[in-house]
Short mmCIF file of C-alpha atoms in Angstrom, two decimals:
data_model
loop_
_atom_site.label_atom_id
_atom_site.label_comp_id
_atom_site.label_asym_id
_atom_site.label_seq_id
_atom_site.Cartn_x
_atom_site.Cartn_y
_atom_site.Cartn_z
CA UNK A 1 -0.94 -12.05 -77.52
CA UNK A 2 1.98 -9.91 -76.36
CA UNK A 3 4.12 -7.12 -77.76
CA UNK A 4 7.90 -7.32 -78.28
CA UNK A 5 9.31 -3.87 -77.58
CA UNK A 6 12.90 -4.88 -78.38
CA UNK A 7 14.92 -7.91 -79.55
CA UNK A 8 14.26 -10.29 -82.42
CA UNK A 9 11.95 -13.24 -82.88
CA UNK A 10 13.73 -16.56 -82.56
CA UNK A 11 13.54 -18.67 -85.71
CA UNK A 12 13.30 -15.76 -88.13
CA UNK A 13 15.63 -15.77 -91.13
CA UNK A 14 16.85 -12.25 -90.27
CA UNK A 15 17.22 -12.92 -86.53
CA UNK A 16 20.93 -13.96 -86.59
CA UNK A 17 21.90 -10.89 -88.65
CA UNK A 18 19.85 -8.46 -86.60
CA UNK A 19 21.12 -9.93 -83.34
CA UNK A 20 24.73 -9.61 -84.58
CA UNK A 21 24.10 -5.94 -85.35
CA UNK A 22 22.45 -5.52 -81.95
CA UNK A 23 25.58 -6.79 -80.16
CA UNK A 24 28.11 -5.23 -82.51
CA UNK A 25 28.78 -2.28 -80.16
CA UNK A 26 30.11 -4.72 -77.56
CA UNK A 27 33.34 -5.22 -79.51
CA UNK A 28 33.71 -1.51 -80.35
CA UNK A 29 33.99 -0.11 -76.86
CA UNK A 30 36.57 2.72 -76.67
CA UNK A 31 37.69 1.32 -73.31
CA UNK A 32 39.19 -1.79 -74.91
CA UNK A 33 43.00 -1.78 -74.85
CA UNK A 34 45.74 -3.83 -76.46
CA UNK A 35 45.63 -7.48 -75.41
CA UNK A 36 41.88 -7.54 -74.81
CA UNK A 37 39.81 -9.66 -77.15
CA UNK A 38 36.07 -10.30 -77.33
CA UNK A 39 34.88 -13.26 -79.42
CA UNK A 40 31.17 -13.26 -80.23
CA UNK A 41 28.95 -15.92 -81.74
CA UNK A 42 25.30 -14.99 -81.23
CA UNK A 43 24.93 -14.69 -77.44
CA UNK A 44 28.01 -16.81 -76.63
CA UNK A 45 30.79 -14.47 -75.49
CA UNK A 46 34.44 -15.41 -75.00
CA UNK A 47 36.70 -12.90 -73.23
CA UNK A 48 40.49 -13.23 -73.67
CA UNK A 49 43.14 -11.24 -71.81
CA UNK A 50 46.82 -11.64 -70.88
CA UNK A 51 46.26 -11.29 -67.13
CA UNK A 52 43.63 -11.82 -64.44
CA UNK A 53 43.54 -8.08 -63.70
CA UNK A 54 42.83 -7.24 -67.34
CA UNK A 55 40.22 -10.01 -67.52
CA UNK A 56 38.34 -8.46 -64.62
CA UNK A 57 38.55 -5.06 -66.32
CA UNK A 58 37.32 -6.58 -69.59
CA UNK A 59 34.38 -8.16 -67.79
CA UNK A 60 33.38 -4.77 -66.35
CA UNK A 61 33.57 -3.20 -69.82
CA UNK A 62 31.30 -5.91 -71.25
CA UNK A 63 28.82 -5.54 -68.42
CA UNK A 64 28.61 -1.78 -68.98
CA UNK A 65 28.05 -2.20 -72.72
CA UNK A 66 25.46 -4.94 -72.18
CA UNK A 67 23.66 -2.79 -69.62
CA UNK A 68 23.21 -0.12 -72.32
CA UNK A 69 21.62 -2.85 -74.47
CA UNK A 70 19.35 -3.88 -71.59
CA UNK A 71 21.13 -7.24 -71.32
CA UNK A 72 23.11 -8.99 -68.58
CA UNK A 73 25.67 -11.79 -68.37
CA UNK A 74 24.31 -15.11 -67.14
CA UNK A 75 26.69 -15.78 -64.25
CA UNK A 76 25.40 -19.34 -63.80
CA UNK A 77 26.73 -20.24 -67.24
CA UNK A 78 29.98 -18.27 -66.97
CA UNK A 79 33.39 -19.37 -65.70
CA UNK A 80 37.12 -18.61 -66.01
CA UNK A 81 39.99 -20.68 -67.39
CA UNK A 82 43.72 -20.01 -67.15
CA UNK A 83 46.22 -20.96 -69.88
CA UNK A 84 49.95 -20.30 -69.61
CA UNK A 85 53.08 -21.07 -67.56
CA UNK A 86 51.26 -20.16 -64.32
CA UNK A 87 48.07 -22.08 -65.07
CA UNK A 88 48.39 -24.21 -61.90
CA UNK A 89 48.58 -21.18 -59.59
CA UNK A 90 45.41 -20.14 -57.78
CA UNK A 91 43.82 -16.93 -59.04
CA UNK A 92 41.96 -14.13 -57.35
CA UNK A 93 38.18 -14.46 -57.67
CA UNK A 94 36.45 -12.45 -60.36
CA UNK A 95 32.97 -11.14 -59.59
CA UNK A 96 30.23 -9.67 -61.71
CA UNK A 97 28.71 -6.27 -60.99
CA UNK A 98 25.91 -8.09 -59.16
CA UNK A 99 28.40 -9.72 -56.79
CA UNK A 100 28.35 -13.25 -58.24
CA UNK A 101 31.77 -14.92 -58.19
CA UNK A 102 32.78 -16.64 -61.42
CA UNK A 103 34.52 -19.96 -60.70
CA UNK A 104 37.95 -20.94 -62.04
CA UNK A 105 37.63 -24.30 -63.78
CA UNK A 106 39.91 -26.87 -65.45
CA UNK A 107 37.82 -27.09 -68.61
CA UNK A 108 35.35 -24.93 -70.48
CA UNK A 109 33.04 -25.50 -73.43
CA UNK A 110 32.66 -22.87 -76.14
CA UNK A 111 30.65 -23.56 -79.31
CA UNK A 112 30.96 -27.31 -78.76
CA UNK A 113 34.74 -27.25 -78.28
CA UNK A 114 36.24 -28.15 -74.89
CA UNK A 115 39.36 -26.19 -73.90
CA UNK A 116 41.58 -27.31 -71.04
CA UNK A 117 43.65 -25.55 -68.43
CA UNK A 118 47.25 -26.09 -69.51
CA UNK A 119 50.58 -24.44 -70.25
CA UNK A 120 49.66 -24.02 -73.92
CA UNK A 121 46.31 -23.77 -75.68
CA UNK A 122 44.92 -27.29 -75.74
CA UNK A 123 41.56 -28.87 -76.57
CA UNK A 124 40.02 -31.92 -74.94
CA UNK A 125 38.85 -34.76 -77.20
CA UNK A 126 37.39 -36.95 -74.45
CA UNK A 127 33.87 -35.57 -74.88
CA UNK A 128 34.07 -36.03 -78.67
CA UNK A 129 35.08 -39.66 -78.23
CA UNK A 130 32.25 -40.34 -75.80
CA UNK A 131 29.75 -38.76 -78.21
CA UNK A 132 31.16 -40.88 -81.02
CA UNK A 133 30.72 -44.07 -79.00
CA UNK A 134 27.14 -43.15 -78.12
CA UNK A 135 26.16 -42.49 -81.73
CA UNK A 136 28.01 -45.57 -83.02
CA UNK A 137 26.38 -47.82 -80.43
CA UNK A 138 22.99 -46.38 -81.34
CA UNK A 139 23.59 -47.34 -84.99
CA UNK A 140 24.78 -50.81 -84.01
CA UNK A 141 21.72 -51.24 -81.81
CA UNK A 142 19.37 -50.42 -84.68
CA UNK A 143 20.99 -51.93 -87.79
CA UNK A 144 24.09 -53.77 -86.59
CA UNK A 145 22.58 -57.25 -87.03
CA UNK A 146 20.56 -56.73 -90.18
CA UNK A 147 22.54 -54.30 -92.33
CA UNK A 148 25.66 -55.16 -94.29
CA UNK A 149 29.08 -53.93 -93.20
CA UNK A 150 29.10 -51.50 -96.11
CA UNK A 151 25.82 -49.87 -95.02
CA UNK A 152 26.93 -49.74 -91.38
CA UNK A 153 30.21 -48.06 -92.30
CA UNK A 154 28.40 -45.56 -94.51
CA UNK A 155 26.23 -44.61 -91.54
CA UNK A 156 29.27 -44.38 -89.26
CA UNK A 157 31.13 -42.23 -91.76
CA UNK A 158 28.13 -39.94 -92.31
CA UNK A 159 26.78 -39.65 -88.77
CA UNK A 160 29.56 -40.45 -86.32
CA UNK A 161 32.82 -39.20 -87.83
CA UNK A 162 31.51 -35.58 -88.03
CA UNK A 163 30.65 -35.83 -84.32
CA UNK A 164 34.14 -37.08 -83.51
CA UNK A 165 35.91 -34.34 -85.50
CA UNK A 166 33.51 -31.46 -84.87
CA UNK A 167 35.48 -28.20 -84.76
CA UNK A 168 38.84 -29.93 -84.30
CA UNK A 169 40.34 -28.40 -87.45
CA UNK A 170 40.71 -25.20 -85.42
CA UNK A 171 42.45 -27.02 -82.55
CA UNK A 172 46.16 -27.91 -82.24
CA UNK A 173 46.12 -31.69 -81.86
CA UNK A 174 49.24 -33.61 -80.87
CA UNK A 175 50.33 -36.97 -82.27
CA UNK A 176 48.95 -38.56 -79.11
CA UNK A 177 45.54 -36.93 -79.70
CA UNK A 178 45.44 -38.13 -83.31
CA UNK A 179 46.43 -41.65 -82.28
CA UNK A 180 43.66 -41.60 -79.70
CA UNK A 181 41.10 -40.60 -82.37
CA UNK A 182 42.37 -43.33 -84.72
CA UNK A 183 42.14 -45.89 -81.91
CA UNK A 184 38.44 -45.13 -81.51
CA UNK A 185 37.78 -46.01 -85.16
CA UNK A 186 40.06 -49.05 -85.07
CA UNK A 187 38.12 -50.39 -82.09
CA UNK A 188 34.90 -49.90 -84.00
CA UNK A 189 36.26 -51.97 -86.90
CA UNK A 190 37.35 -54.68 -84.49
CA UNK A 191 33.82 -54.84 -83.14
CA UNK A 192 32.20 -54.80 -86.58
CA UNK A 193 34.43 -57.47 -88.12
CA UNK A 194 34.91 -59.45 -84.88
CA UNK A 195 38.70 -59.36 -84.89
CA UNK A 196 41.52 -58.05 -82.72
CA UNK A 197 44.14 -58.16 -85.46
CA UNK A 198 45.13 -54.64 -86.46
CA UNK A 199 46.40 -55.85 -89.84
CA UNK A 200 42.93 -57.23 -90.63
CA UNK A 201 41.43 -53.93 -89.53
CA UNK A 202 43.74 -51.95 -91.84
CA UNK A 203 42.92 -54.30 -94.70
CA UNK A 204 39.18 -53.77 -94.14
CA UNK A 205 39.63 -50.00 -93.96
CA UNK A 206 41.49 -50.05 -97.27
CA UNK A 207 38.88 -52.30 -98.89
CA UNK A 208 36.00 -50.02 -97.90
CA UNK A 209 37.97 -46.80 -98.52
CA UNK A 210 37.49 -45.69 -94.92
CA UNK A 211 39.91 -42.94 -93.89
CA UNK A 212 41.14 -42.70 -90.33
CA UNK A 213 40.31 -39.53 -88.34
CA UNK A 214 43.94 -38.36 -88.48
CA UNK A 215 43.83 -38.33 -92.29
CA UNK A 216 40.47 -36.53 -92.39
CA UNK A 217 41.65 -34.03 -89.77
CA UNK A 218 44.75 -33.14 -91.82
CA UNK A 219 42.63 -32.43 -94.89
CA UNK A 220 40.17 -30.34 -92.89
CA UNK A 221 42.98 -28.33 -91.31
CA UNK A 222 44.41 -27.50 -94.74
CA UNK A 223 40.97 -26.46 -95.99
CA UNK A 224 40.43 -24.37 -92.86
CA UNK A 225 43.79 -22.59 -93.25
CA UNK A 226 43.31 -22.03 -96.99
CA UNK A 227 39.95 -20.40 -96.28
CA UNK A 228 41.52 -17.97 -93.81
CA UNK A 229 44.39 -17.20 -96.18
CA UNK A 230 41.86 -16.41 -98.90
CA UNK A 231 40.06 -14.01 -96.55
CA UNK A 232 43.34 -12.34 -95.62
CA UNK A 233 42.88 -13.08 -91.92
CA UNK A 234 46.54 -14.04 -91.49
#
């Protein structure tokens, strides 16, 4: 037996709400200035600033606020990413109050979404495609030889497509990205129906009513934007 003098019990229904209230002061610091943004989801913190100097200042503000809450930033799980016209230029190191240097990386993961160092905000879909292949191959390994094509495609559509498109409705995808996502599904159909003819693949997709990722993504983006419009976010 032990006593919890502060914090919330993990797994409790109220834990997410109480933890959000516990960290709410982090985003209300009077030291925050224009251009500084703090994005919170549970204990995952994303700091956004227009310059390296302001990012270092924002980090210090967060550390001070967290210190008042008897919490610290896990430097081993923290890193920096640069987006903009000067993204290829080397940056000055940013250190925590404990002296740990946060590395500058080419890619970061936040809430399951991978963001890349680039001139404009861009997301990486390579990890999503690899996860899709793993889950699809697992289904093929279990039921690929005994289940009908209809059952297999239902499993793919239910289990694998959500993995492939997870969170991408909030990401700006190019035509090349969408073609790459469609190619993954087309390859799966080629494997399932043992053909390399894209016309046969399209015919099978139409017969089974299987939408390509680009079509699903467009619908999810519209739903995502409509939701934000309804909330008056923008």
